[in-house]
Amino acid sequence: MWMYLIPVIIGVAAALFSDDIDKALNGNKNLKRVLLVFGCGVIAVCMIGAIASVVN
């Protein structure tokens, strides 16, 4: 279950700092959307994996 913690931390950090990262690189808000989708996807996949490991 602890192996899902590092990707979740990376996903949360990407989502939290997506605006700052987007401004630093190009500022057209496309990268911000990509980072938010990436962060949410990583969190969702890790939650499903953690729940599956607890159920088994």
mmCIF file of C-alpha atoms in Angstrom:
data_model
loop_
_atom_site.group_PDB
_atom_site.id
_atom_site.type_symbol
_atom_site.label_atom_id
_atom_site.label_comp_id
_atom_site.label_asym_id
_atom_site.label_seq_id
_atom_site.Cartn_x
_atom_site.Cartn_y
_atom_site.Cartn_z
ATOM 1 C CA MET A 1 0.000 0.000 0.000
ATOM 2 C CA TRP A 2 2.909 2.370 0.689
ATOM 3 C CA MET A 3 4.202 1.970 -2.869
ATOM 4 C CA TYR A 4 1.327 4.175 -4.047
ATOM 5 C CA LEU A 5 2.395 7.108 -1.890
ATOM 6 C CA ILE A 6 5.226 8.508 -4.046
ATOM 7 C CA PRO A 7 3.178 8.731 -7.285
ATOM 8 C CA VAL A 8 0.342 10.378 -5.355
ATOM 9 C CA ILE A 9 2.747 12.958 -3.920
ATOM 10 C CA ILE A 10 4.078 13.668 -7.431
ATOM 11 C CA GLY A 11 0.540 13.967 -8.787
ATOM 12 C CA VAL A 12 -0.529 16.339 -6.025
ATOM 13 C CA ALA A 13 2.576 18.467 -6.457
ATOM 14 C CA ALA A 14 2.010 18.654 -10.215
ATOM 15 C CA ALA A 15 -1.604 19.698 -9.663
ATOM 16 C CA LEU A 16 -0.764 22.254 -6.980
ATOM 17 C CA PHE A 17 2.035 23.929 -8.898
ATOM 18 C CA SER A 18 0.552 23.554 -12.397
ATOM 19 C CA ASP A 19 -0.152 27.276 -12.702
ATOM 20 C CA ASP A 20 3.397 28.234 -11.707
ATOM 21 C CA ILE A 21 4.931 25.609 -13.998
ATOM 22 C CA ASP A 22 2.768 26.798 -16.891
ATOM 23 C CA LYS A 23 3.738 30.444 -16.348
ATOM 24 C CA ALA A 24 7.422 29.556 -16.165
ATOM 25 C CA LEU A 25 7.430 27.559 -19.385
ATOM 26 C CA ASN A 26 5.022 29.155 -21.844
ATOM 27 C CA GLY A 27 1.903 30.597 -20.192
ATOM 28 C CA ASN A 28 -0.808 29.532 -22.637
ATOM 29 C CA LYS A 29 -2.723 27.391 -20.093
ATOM 30 C CA ASN A 30 -2.461 24.196 -22.177
ATOM 31 C CA LEU A 31 0.296 22.791 -19.991
ATOM 32 C CA LYS A 32 -1.733 23.621 -16.878
ATOM 33 C CA ARG A 33 -4.613 21.498 -18.158
ATOM 34 C CA VAL A 34 -2.279 18.640 -18.996
ATOM 35 C CA LEU A 35 -0.701 18.738 -15.531
ATOM 36 C CA LEU A 36 -4.101 18.819 -13.819
ATOM 37 C CA VAL A 37 -5.340 15.833 -15.829
ATOM 38 C CA PHE A 38 -2.076 13.997 -15.138
ATOM 39 C CA GLY A 39 -2.343 14.680 -11.403
ATOM 40 C CA CYS A 40 -5.964 13.581 -11.187
ATOM 41 C CA GLY A 41 -5.253 10.466 -13.245
ATOM 42 C CA VAL A 42 -2.311 9.442 -11.097
ATOM 43 C CA ILE A 43 -4.339 9.912 -7.929
ATOM 44 C CA ALA A 44 -7.286 7.936 -9.319
ATOM 45 C CA VAL A 45 -5.127 5.032 -10.524
ATOM 46 C CA CYS A 46 -3.235 4.851 -7.224
ATOM 47 C CA MET A 47 -6.473 4.931 -5.228
ATOM 48 C CA ILE A 48 -7.857 2.030 -7.286
ATOM 49 C CA GLY A 49 -4.628 0.080 -6.800
ATOM 50 C CA ALA A 50 -4.555 0.745 -3.050
ATOM 51 C CA ILE A 51 -8.172 -0.319 -2.636
ATOM 52 C CA ALA A 52 -7.564 -3.443 -4.708
ATOM 53 C CA SER A 53 -4.554 -4.384 -2.595
ATOM 54 C CA VAL A 54 -6.563 -3.975 0.610
ATOM 55 C CA VAL A 55 -9.521 -6.001 -0.700
ATOM 56 C CA ASN A 56 -7.324 -8.920 -1.768
#
